[in-house]
GROMACS .gro file of C-alpha atoms in nm:
model
  221
    1SER     CA    1   0.000   0.000   0.000
    2ALA     CA    2   0.114   0.357  -0.066
    3ARG     CA    3   0.272   0.541   0.224
    4PRO     CA    4   0.270   0.920   0.269
    5ALA     CA    5   0.586   1.097   0.160
    6ARG     CA    6   0.669   1.245   0.501
    7TRP     CA    7   1.039   1.190   0.429
    8ALA     CA    8   1.018   1.471   0.173
    9GLU     CA    9   0.871   1.708   0.431
   10ARG     CA   10   1.148   1.622   0.679
   11GLU     CA   11   1.417   1.677   0.418
   12SER     CA   12   1.317   1.999   0.253
   13GLY     CA   13   0.949   2.074   0.293
   14LYS     CA   14   0.875   1.985  -0.067
   15ALA     CA   15   0.832   1.683  -0.293
   16MET     CA   16   1.109   1.501  -0.478
   17LYS     CA   17   1.254   1.727  -0.746
   18THR     CA   18   1.592   1.569  -0.820
   19VAL     CA   19   1.663   1.201  -0.873
   20CYS     CA   20   2.010   1.047  -0.883
   21VAL     CA   21   2.064   0.758  -1.125
   22PHE     CA   22   2.335   0.498  -1.064
   23ALA     CA   23   2.396   0.277  -1.367
   24GLY     CA   24   2.647   0.062  -1.548
   25SER     CA   25   2.910   0.213  -1.778
   26SER     CA   26   2.833  -0.085  -2.004
   27ARG     CA   27   2.513  -0.143  -2.201
   28GLY     CA   28   2.499  -0.505  -2.089
   29VAL     CA   29   2.407  -0.810  -2.299
   30SER     CA   30   2.030  -0.766  -2.326
   31PRO     CA   31   1.894  -0.477  -2.538
   32ALA     CA   32   1.625  -0.444  -2.269
   33TYR     CA   33   1.870  -0.272  -2.036
   34ALA     CA   34   1.944   0.019  -2.269
   35GLU     CA   35   1.578   0.056  -2.358
   36ALA     CA   36   1.488   0.069  -1.988
   37ALA     CA   37   1.758   0.332  -1.931
   38ARG     CA   38   1.611   0.547  -2.209
   39GLU     CA   39   1.258   0.492  -2.078
   40LEU     CA   40   1.370   0.601  -1.731
   41GLY     CA   41   1.526   0.916  -1.877
   42ARG     CA   42   1.206   0.997  -2.062
   43GLU     CA   43   0.997   0.937  -1.749
   44ILE     CA   44   1.225   1.164  -1.544
   45ALA     CA   45   1.170   1.438  -1.803
   46LYS     CA   46   0.796   1.372  -1.816
   47ARG     CA   47   0.776   1.431  -1.440
   48ASN     CA   48   0.982   1.752  -1.464
   49LEU     CA   49   1.258   1.612  -1.244
   50ARG     CA   50   1.623   1.704  -1.250
   51MET     CA   51   1.861   1.412  -1.307
   52VAL     CA   52   2.198   1.369  -1.135
   53TYR     CA   53   2.429   1.093  -1.258
   54GLY     CA   54   2.794   0.987  -1.268
   55GLY     CA   55   2.895   1.182  -1.578
   56GLY     CA   56   3.014   1.074  -1.921
   57ASN     CA   57   2.798   0.932  -2.197
   58VAL     CA   58   2.888   0.563  -2.201
   59GLY     CA   59   2.675   0.261  -2.121
   60LEU     CA   60   2.341   0.283  -1.945
   61MET     CA   61   2.448   0.607  -1.776
   62GLY     CA   62   2.475   0.781  -2.111
   63GLU     CA   63   2.152   0.631  -2.248
   64CYS     CA   64   1.951   0.758  -1.950
   65ALA     CA   65   2.116   1.100  -1.940
   66HIS     CA   66   2.065   1.165  -2.313
   67ALA     CA   67   1.698   1.064  -2.293
   68ALA     CA   68   1.635   1.286  -1.992
   69GLN     CA   69   1.805   1.585  -2.153
   70GLU     CA   70   1.626   1.532  -2.484
   71GLY     CA   71   1.298   1.526  -2.289
   72GLY     CA   72   1.376   1.865  -2.137
   73SER     CA   73   1.523   1.772  -1.799
   74GLU     CA   74   1.816   1.949  -1.641
   75VAL     CA   75   2.100   1.694  -1.620
   76VAL     CA   76   2.399   1.717  -1.385
   77GLY     CA   77   2.698   1.486  -1.427
   78VAL     CA   78   2.934   1.441  -1.132
   79ILE     CA   79   3.266   1.291  -1.237
   80PRO     CA   80   3.603   1.237  -1.064
   81GLU     CA   81   3.916   1.384  -1.223
   82ARG     CA   82   4.055   1.035  -1.296
   83LEU     CA   83   3.754   0.948  -1.513
   84MET     CA   84   3.750   1.276  -1.705
   85PRO     CA   85   3.942   1.167  -2.022
   86LYS     CA   86   3.698   1.128  -2.312
   87GLU     CA   87   3.845   0.790  -2.405
   88VAL     CA   88   3.736   0.668  -2.060
   89SER     CA   89   3.393   0.824  -2.012
   90GLY     CA   90   3.309   1.023  -2.324
   91GLN     CA   91   3.152   1.370  -2.317
   92THR     CA   92   2.941   1.441  -2.009
   93VAL     CA   93   2.577   1.525  -2.078
   94GLY     CA   94   2.447   1.851  -1.931
   95ASP     CA   95   2.612   2.043  -1.649
   96ILE     CA   96   2.942   1.889  -1.539
   97ARG     CA   97   3.074   1.890  -1.182
   98VAL     CA   98   3.434   1.768  -1.151
   99VAL     CA   99   3.539   1.631  -0.812
  100LYS     CA  100   3.863   1.498  -0.666
  101ASP     CA  101   3.769   1.133  -0.610
  102MET     CA  102   3.491   0.876  -0.571
  103HIS     CA  103   3.420   0.978  -0.211
  104GLU     CA  104   3.354   1.339  -0.311
  105ARG     CA  105   3.148   1.217  -0.607
  106LYS     CA  106   2.907   1.017  -0.390
  107ALA     CA  107   2.884   1.292  -0.129
  108LEU     CA  108   2.792   1.555  -0.390
  109MET     CA  109   2.547   1.326  -0.570
  110ALA     CA  110   2.376   1.253  -0.239
  111LYS     CA  111   2.365   1.622  -0.146
  112LEU     CA  112   2.210   1.724  -0.480
  113SER     CA  113   1.945   1.449  -0.486
  114ASP     CA  114   1.612   1.374  -0.321
  115GLY     CA  115   1.609   1.006  -0.419
  116PHE     CA  116   1.818   0.738  -0.589
  117ILE     CA  117   1.755   0.486  -0.867
  118CYS     CA  118   1.983   0.199  -0.969
  119LEU     CA  119   1.968   0.066  -1.321
  120PRO     CA  120   2.150  -0.261  -1.392
  121GLY     CA  121   2.523  -0.224  -1.330
  122GLY     CA  122   2.833  -0.380  -1.180
  123TRP     CA  123   3.056  -0.321  -0.877
  124GLY     CA  124   3.030   0.058  -0.885
  125THR     CA  125   2.652   0.064  -0.915
  126LEU     CA  126   2.611  -0.189  -0.634
  127GLU     CA  127   2.856  -0.007  -0.409
  128GLU     CA  128   2.675   0.324  -0.461
  129ALA     CA  129   2.338   0.166  -0.392
  130PHE     CA  130   2.450  -0.009  -0.074
  131GLU     CA  131   2.618   0.303   0.061
  132MET     CA  132   2.298   0.506   0.020
  133ILE     CA  133   2.101   0.223   0.184
  134THR     CA  134   2.347   0.204   0.473
  135TRP     CA  135   2.341   0.581   0.523
  136GLN     CA  136   1.961   0.569   0.548
  137GLN     CA  137   1.966   0.273   0.788
  138LEU     CA  138   2.202   0.468   1.017
  139GLY     CA  139   1.989   0.783   0.998
  140TYR     CA  140   2.219   1.006   0.793
  141HIS     CA  141   1.936   1.068   0.545
  142ASN     CA  142   1.583   0.943   0.478
  143LYS     CA  143   1.576   0.962   0.099
  144PRO     CA  144   1.438   0.665  -0.099
  145ILE     CA  145   1.657   0.417  -0.288
  146GLY     CA  146   1.512   0.198  -0.562
  147LEU     CA  147   1.639  -0.075  -0.793
  148LEU     CA  148   1.500  -0.100  -1.147
  149ASN     CA  149   1.466  -0.476  -1.188
  150ILE     CA  150   1.480  -0.511  -1.567
  151ASP     CA  151   1.453  -0.871  -1.689
  152ASN     CA  152   1.488  -0.982  -1.324
  153TYR     CA  153   1.844  -0.847  -1.314
  154TYR     CA  154   1.820  -0.782  -0.939
  155GLU     CA  155   1.618  -1.093  -0.852
  156GLY     CA  156   1.921  -1.275  -0.711
  157LEU     CA  157   2.013  -0.973  -0.500
  158SER     CA  158   1.658  -0.954  -0.362
  159GLN     CA  159   1.679  -1.321  -0.265
  160PHE     CA  160   2.011  -1.260  -0.093
  161ILE     CA  161   1.866  -0.969   0.108
  162ALA     CA  162   1.579  -1.196   0.217
  163HIS     CA  163   1.839  -1.454   0.325
  164ALA     CA  164   2.034  -1.189   0.520
  165CYS     CA  165   1.711  -1.096   0.699
  166SER     CA  166   1.633  -1.458   0.781
  167GLN     CA  167   1.981  -1.497   0.930
  168GLY     CA  168   1.946  -1.192   1.153
  169PHE     CA  169   2.186  -0.954   0.980
  170ILE     CA  170   1.922  -0.712   0.847
  171ARG     CA  171   1.617  -0.617   1.050
  172GLU     CA  172   1.283  -0.676   0.882
  173THR     CA  173   1.192  -0.312   0.939
  174HIS     CA  174   1.492  -0.210   0.725
  175ARG     CA  175   1.447  -0.470   0.452
  176ASP     CA  176   1.230  -0.242   0.240
  177ILE     CA  177   1.482   0.043   0.240
  178MET     CA  178   1.586  -0.127  -0.086
  179LEU     CA  179   1.280  -0.066  -0.303
  180VAL     CA  180   1.243  -0.282  -0.614
  181GLU     CA  181   1.016  -0.225  -0.915
  182SER     CA  182   1.018  -0.353  -1.272
  183THR     CA  183   0.917  -0.034  -1.457
  184PRO     CA  184   1.056   0.323  -1.451
  185SER     CA  185   0.715   0.480  -1.390
  186GLY     CA  186   0.636   0.234  -1.112
  187LEU     CA  187   0.970   0.293  -0.941
  188LEU     CA  188   0.946   0.673  -0.958
  189THR     CA  189   0.598   0.658  -0.808
  190THR     CA  190   0.717   0.426  -0.531
  191LEU     CA  191   1.004   0.663  -0.452
  192ALA     CA  192   0.767   0.960  -0.436
  193GLU     CA  193   0.540   0.776  -0.188
  194TYR     CA  194   0.819   0.645   0.033
  195GLU     CA  195   0.840   0.700   0.408
  196ALA     CA  196   1.165   0.594   0.572
  197PRO     CA  197   1.151   0.365   0.875
  198GLU     CA  198   1.306   0.460   1.207
  199ASP     CA  199   1.683   0.443   1.181
  200ILE     CA  200   1.873   0.165   1.356
  201VAL     CA  201   2.068   0.395   1.588
  202THR     CA  202   1.747   0.541   1.730
  203MET     CA  203   1.595   0.193   1.754
  204ILE     CA  204   1.892   0.056   1.948
  205ARG     CA  205   1.895   0.352   2.186
  206THR     CA  206   1.520   0.318   2.245
  207GLU     CA  207   1.553  -0.057   2.310
  208SER     CA  208   1.841   0.007   2.551
  209MET     CA  209   1.643   0.269   2.743
  210LYS     CA  210   1.346   0.033   2.763
  211LYS     CA  211   1.566  -0.243   2.908
  212ASP     CA  212   1.713   0.001   3.162
  213ASP     CA  213   1.362   0.108   3.267
  214GLU     CA  214   1.252  -0.256   3.305
  215MET     CA  215   1.556  -0.335   3.521
  216GLU     CA  216   1.490  -0.031   3.737
  217GLN     CA  217   1.126  -0.134   3.781
  218ARG     CA  218   1.233  -0.485   3.889
  219ARG     CA  219   1.476  -0.341   4.145
  220SER     CA  220   1.202  -0.116   4.281
  221SER     CA  221   0.940  -0.392   4.313
   0.00000   0.00000   0.00000
């Protein structure tokens, strides 16, 4: 069921206006990946959202950025100095922000964005997604993070997360921080309706205080 977007009110007092897209620098094997990237770009433009991405014009990153810009969206590419050469990343689409390293890149992308979407990708895409998820779990932000599950690309990852929950390494209340949808429009709508759960630090402190109160009550009785 849809949940009210109170996270947006806590963040800035307004609805999601900028979405960050993490994606592979490869197009992948299936043509469906590139088509989904273009469809996501078009949907971002249709909803009058600004797009932030990792810069360049290669792979799924480039496909999505070009489609968003062609649809009328403002596009911001954040790229580290090391990846600047055109033979590595190509020409960045839209406004370019050059940063020192990958740490600065993620920090700026997070600062500029109200939500995050992951298209199919490799190590870099997964690392970016998990860092945003971890930051939310710890209470550093409450912005939504969603995976675009094209051709069941993220099905195995979803099964692994379920396994991690069953083994006690991820709390059930934080399992749905990683949102998963199969269509760009569906995922953008889910992000817009998202309400973040209570962060784990607050939960642990509350649980600890409750235990202390119970112990004090037992001593007093």
